[in-house]
């Protein structure tokens, strides 16, 4: 059998692009799950990286073997017919919550980085989203293939500048005292569970299209390894920022301090990542709602944006620090069943 490394790298790129969303790009998600716990957070990243490699690959391989064309079918296979449908409904609310977090993130970029109104940022994002949906999304999703590599390069550059600082080792080994330090134990599992549960909307159909087990396996391994590298590089950078939890978009603050000549490009890249995340989530929600109600797309999209806007009025950091861990804990059921599900399961698709 000919080994198709090119296709494996393409799957890896899709995997990385799917997980590296707006929360990842701003650094706020990494702070919430890992960096605020210091060295314990670094150990959590290593464990999470291992899980992203093993379970990301396993998720796609199972999806290909049962010929699942959507994450709804995959969840039915994983949970059973009735429980699977219930999980799909929960996924709908999770996607809605994530969409609200993304809108709040767009507002945070305008408020914290540009000195403009948060609402202005949210209104512009919603307006641009409607235009893209009317024109078409092919060009938009192609943006990720441009934005993600630039963001990764910036992350690696910031890491290289951070580790050269004389007190880097002290910051790396420091373990701060936090009231909720117990969360550091659950963080690697809830973080992996959250990202895999949300990423399955993209990974399942991709696996079904490729089908070749070797290609899917190595695509998952390479993608998970790349995500681990990005997590480590971002963590090494974030731990150097004093009071990192106080900032809505800590990565931009660090870029402004360490490499100000790249600052505006980096802010644009972060906004681009947020924008593509908003569009992806809204389209995913629209497709899912179509299973329950048959109404024109513009009506469902308008309803999604209205609800998301109302939730996004809460501060971005507060939304992310409350909703993402909550969704992570909910997704632990998905995580456990995926871990326990054998690759050679012969049962028929339900």
CSV table of N, CA and C in Angstrom, one decimal, residues 119-194:
chain,number,residue,atom,x,y,z
A,119,UNK,N,-19.4,47.1,21.4
A,119,UNK,CA,-20.6,46.9,20.6
A,119,UNK,C,-20.3,47.2,19.1
A,120,UNK,N,-19.5,48.2,18.8
A,120,UNK,CA,-19.1,48.5,17.4
A,120,UNK,C,-18.5,47.2,16.8
A,121,UNK,N,-17.5,46.6,17.5
A,121,UNK,CA,-16.9,45.4,17.0
A,121,UNK,C,-17.8,44.3,16.8
A,122,UNK,N,-18.8,44.1,17.7
A,122,UNK,CA,-19.8,43.0,17.5
A,122,UNK,C,-20.7,43.3,16.3
A,123,UNK,N,-21.1,44.6,16.2
A,123,UNK,CA,-22.0,45.0,15.0
A,123,UNK,C,-21.3,44.8,13.7
A,124,UNK,N,-20.1,45.2,13.6
A,124,UNK,CA,-19.3,45.0,12.4
A,124,UNK,C,-19.1,43.6,12.0
A,125,UNK,N,-18.8,42.8,13.0
A,125,UNK,CA,-18.7,41.3,12.8
A,125,UNK,C,-19.9,40.7,12.3
A,126,UNK,N,-21.1,41.0,12.9
A,126,UNK,CA,-22.4,40.4,12.5
A,126,UNK,C,-22.7,40.9,11.1
A,127,UNK,N,-22.4,42.2,10.8
A,127,UNK,CA,-22.7,42.8,9.4
A,127,UNK,C,-21.9,42.1,8.4
A,128,UNK,N,-20.6,41.9,8.6
A,128,UNK,CA,-19.7,41.2,7.7
A,128,UNK,C,-20.0,39.8,7.5
A,129,UNK,N,-20.5,39.1,8.6
A,129,UNK,CA,-20.9,37.7,8.5
A,129,UNK,C,-22.1,37.6,7.6
A,130,UNK,N,-23.1,38.5,7.7
A,130,UNK,CA,-24.2,38.4,6.8
A,130,UNK,C,-23.8,38.6,5.3
A,131,UNK,N,-22.9,39.5,5.1
A,131,UNK,CA,-22.4,39.7,3.7
A,131,UNK,C,-21.8,38.5,3.2
A,132,UNK,N,-20.9,37.8,4.0
A,132,UNK,CA,-20.2,36.6,3.5
A,132,UNK,C,-21.2,35.5,3.3
A,133,UNK,N,-22.2,35.4,4.1
A,133,UNK,CA,-23.2,34.3,3.9
A,133,UNK,C,-24.1,34.6,2.6
A,134,UNK,N,-24.2,35.8,2.3
A,134,UNK,CA,-25.0,36.1,1.0
A,134,UNK,C,-24.1,35.9,-0.2
A,135,UNK,N,-22.8,36.2,-0.1
A,135,UNK,CA,-21.9,36.0,-1.2
A,135,UNK,C,-21.4,34.6,-1.4
A,136,UNK,N,-21.1,33.9,-0.3
A,136,UNK,CA,-20.5,32.6,-0.3
A,136,UNK,C,-19.3,32.4,0.6
A,137,UNK,N,-19.1,31.2,1.1
A,137,UNK,CA,-18.1,31.0,2.1
A,137,UNK,C,-16.8,30.3,1.7
A,138,UNK,N,-16.7,30.0,0.4
A,138,UNK,CA,-15.5,29.3,-0.1
A,138,UNK,C,-14.2,30.1,0.2
A,139,UNK,N,-14.3,31.4,-0.1
A,139,UNK,CA,-13.1,32.2,0.1
A,139,UNK,C,-12.8,32.4,1.6
A,140,UNK,N,-13.9,32.5,2.4
A,140,UNK,CA,-13.7,32.7,3.8
A,140,UNK,C,-12.9,31.5,4.5
A,141,UNK,N,-13.3,30.3,4.2
A,141,UNK,CA,-12.7,29.1,4.8
A,141,UNK,C,-11.3,28.9,4.3
A,142,UNK,N,-11.0,29.5,3.1
A,142,UNK,CA,-9.7,29.4,2.6
A,142,UNK,C,-8.8,30.4,3.4
A,143,UNK,N,-9.3,31.4,4.0
A,143,UNK,CA,-8.6,32.3,4.8
A,143,UNK,C,-7.8,31.6,6.0
A,144,UNK,N,-8.5,30.5,6.5
A,144,UNK,CA,-7.8,29.8,7.6
A,144,UNK,C,-6.5,29.2,7.2
A,145,UNK,N,-6.4,28.8,5.9
A,145,UNK,CA,-5.2,28.2,5.4
A,145,UNK,C,-4.1,29.2,5.3
A,146,UNK,N,-4.4,30.5,5.4
A,146,UNK,CA,-3.5,31.6,5.4
A,146,UNK,C,-3.3,32.1,6.8
A,147,UNK,N,-4.4,32.3,7.5
A,147,UNK,CA,-4.3,32.9,8.9
A,147,UNK,C,-3.6,32.0,9.9
A,148,UNK,N,-4.0,30.7,9.9
A,148,UNK,CA,-3.4,29.8,10.9
A,148,UNK,C,-1.9,29.7,10.8
A,149,UNK,N,-1.3,29.4,9.6
A,149,UNK,CA,0.2,29.4,9.6
A,149,UNK,C,0.9,30.6,10.1
A,150,UNK,N,0.3,31.8,9.8
A,150,UNK,CA,0.9,33.1,10.2
A,150,UNK,C,0.8,33.1,11.7
A,151,UNK,N,-0.3,32.8,12.3
A,151,UNK,CA,-0.5,32.8,13.7
A,151,UNK,C,0.5,31.8,14.4
A,152,UNK,N,0.7,30.6,13.8
A,152,UNK,CA,1.6,29.7,14.4
A,152,UNK,C,3.0,30.2,14.4
A,153,UNK,N,3.4,30.9,13.3
A,153,UNK,CA,4.7,31.5,13.1
A,153,UNK,C,4.9,32.6,14.2
A,154,UNK,N,3.9,33.4,14.4
A,154,UNK,CA,4.0,34.4,15.4
A,154,UNK,C,4.1,33.8,16.8
A,155,UNK,N,3.4,32.7,17.1
A,155,UNK,CA,3.5,32.0,18.4
A,155,UNK,C,4.9,31.5,18.6
A,156,UNK,N,5.5,30.9,17.6
A,156,UNK,CA,6.8,30.4,17.7
A,156,UNK,C,7.9,31.5,17.9
A,157,UNK,N,7.6,32.6,17.2
A,157,UNK,CA,8.5,33.8,17.3
A,157,UNK,C,8.5,34.3,18.8
A,158,UNK,N,7.3,34.5,19.3
A,158,UNK,CA,7.1,35.0,20.7
A,158,UNK,C,7.7,34.0,21.7
A,159,UNK,N,7.6,32.7,21.4
A,159,UNK,CA,8.2,31.7,22.3
A,159,UNK,C,9.7,31.9,22.3
A,160,UNK,N,10.3,32.0,21.2
A,160,UNK,CA,11.8,32.1,21.1
A,160,UNK,C,12.3,33.4,21.8
A,161,UNK,N,11.5,34.5,21.7
A,161,UNK,CA,11.9,35.7,22.4
A,161,UNK,C,11.7,35.5,23.9
A,162,UNK,N,10.7,34.8,24.3
A,162,UNK,CA,10.4,34.6,25.8
A,162,UNK,C,11.4,33.8,26.5
A,163,UNK,N,11.8,32.6,25.8
A,163,UNK,CA,12.8,31.7,26.5
A,163,UNK,C,14.2,32.3,26.6
A,164,UNK,N,14.4,33.4,25.8
A,164,UNK,CA,15.7,34.0,25.9
A,164,UNK,C,15.8,35.0,27.1
A,165,UNK,N,14.7,35.3,27.7
A,165,UNK,CA,14.7,36.2,28.9
A,165,UNK,C,15.3,35.5,30.1
A,166,UNK,N,16.1,36.2,30.9
A,166,UNK,CA,16.9,35.6,32.0
A,166,UNK,C,16.1,34.9,33.1
A,167,UNK,N,14.8,35.4,33.3
A,167,UNK,CA,14.0,34.8,34.3
A,167,UNK,C,13.0,33.8,33.8
A,168,UNK,N,13.2,33.3,32.6
A,168,UNK,CA,12.2,32.4,32.0
A,168,UNK,C,12.1,31.1,32.8
A,169,UNK,N,13.2,30.5,33.2
A,169,UNK,CA,13.1,29.2,34.0
A,169,UNK,C,12.3,29.4,35.3
A,170,UNK,N,12.5,30.5,35.9
A,170,UNK,CA,11.8,30.8,37.2
A,170,UNK,C,10.3,30.8,36.9
A,171,UNK,N,9.9,31.5,35.9
A,171,UNK,CA,8.5,31.6,35.5
A,171,UNK,C,7.9,30.3,35.1
A,172,UNK,N,8.7,29.5,34.4
A,172,UNK,CA,8.3,28.1,34.0
A,172,UNK,C,8.0,27.2,35.2
A,173,UNK,N,8.9,27.3,36.2
A,173,UNK,CA,8.8,26.3,37.3
A,173,UNK,C,7.8,26.8,38.4
A,174,UNK,N,7.4,28.1,38.3
A,174,UNK,CA,6.6,28.7,39.3
A,174,UNK,C,5.2,28.1,39.4
A,175,UNK,N,4.7,27.8,40.6
A,175,UNK,CA,3.3,27.2,40.7
A,175,UNK,C,2.5,28.2,41.6
A,176,UNK,N,1.7,29.1,41.0
A,176,UNK,CA,0.9,30.0,41.8
A,176,UNK,C,-0.1,29.4,42.7
A,177,UNK,N,-0.5,30.1,43.8
A,177,UNK,CA,-1.6,29.6,44.6
A,177,UNK,C,-2.9,30.1,44.1
A,178,UNK,N,-3.8,29.2,43.7
A,178,UNK,CA,-5.1,29.6,43.2
A,178,UNK,C,-6.2,28.9,44.1
A,179,UNK,N,-7.4,29.6,44.2
A,179,UNK,CA,-8.5,29.0,45.0
A,179,UNK,C,-9.1,27.8,44.3
A,180,UNK,N,-9.0,27.7,43.0
A,180,UNK,CA,-9.5,26.6,42.3
A,180,UNK,C,-8.5,25.7,41.7
A,181,UNK,N,-7.4,25.5,42.4
A,181,UNK,CA,-6.2,24.7,41.9
A,181,UNK,C,-6.7,23.3,41.5
A,182,UNK,N,-7.7,22.8,42.1
A,182,UNK,CA,-8.2,21.4,41.8
A,182,UNK,C,-8.6,21.3,40.3
A,183,UNK,N,-8.9,22.4,39.7
A,183,UNK,CA,-9.3,22.4,38.3
A,183,UNK,C,-8.1,22.0,37.4
A,184,UNK,N,-6.9,22.3,37.9
A,184,UNK,CA,-5.7,21.9,37.1
A,184,UNK,C,-5.6,20.4,36.8
A,185,UNK,N,-6.2,19.6,37.7
A,185,UNK,CA,-6.2,18.2,37.5
A,185,UNK,C,-7.2,17.8,36.4
A,186,UNK,N,-8.3,18.4,36.3
A,186,UNK,CA,-9.3,18.1,35.3
A,186,UNK,C,-9.0,18.8,34.0
A,187,UNK,N,-8.3,19.9,34.0
A,187,UNK,CA,-8.1,20.7,32.8
A,187,UNK,C,-7.6,19.9,31.5
A,188,UNK,N,-6.6,19.0,31.6
A,188,UNK,CA,-6.2,18.4,30.4
A,188,UNK,C,-7.3,17.5,29.8
A,189,UNK,N,-8.1,16.9,30.6
A,189,UNK,CA,-9.2,16.1,30.1
A,189,UNK,C,-10.4,16.9,29.6
A,190,UNK,N,-10.8,18.0,30.4
A,190,UNK,CA,-11.9,18.8,29.9
A,190,UNK,C,-11.5,19.6,28.7
A,191,UNK,N,-10.3,20.0,28.6
A,191,UNK,CA,-9.8,20.8,27.4
A,191,UNK,C,-9.9,19.9,26.2
A,192,UNK,N,-9.3,18.7,26.3
A,192,UNK,CA,-9.3,17.8,25.1
A,192,UNK,C,-10.7,17.4,24.8
A,193,UNK,N,-11.6,17.1,25.8
A,193,UNK,CA,-13.0,16.7,25.5
A,193,UNK,C,-13.7,17.9,24.8
A,194,UNK,N,-13.6,19.1,25.3
A,194,UNK,CA,-14.2,20.2,24.7
A,194,UNK,C,-13.8,20.4,23.2
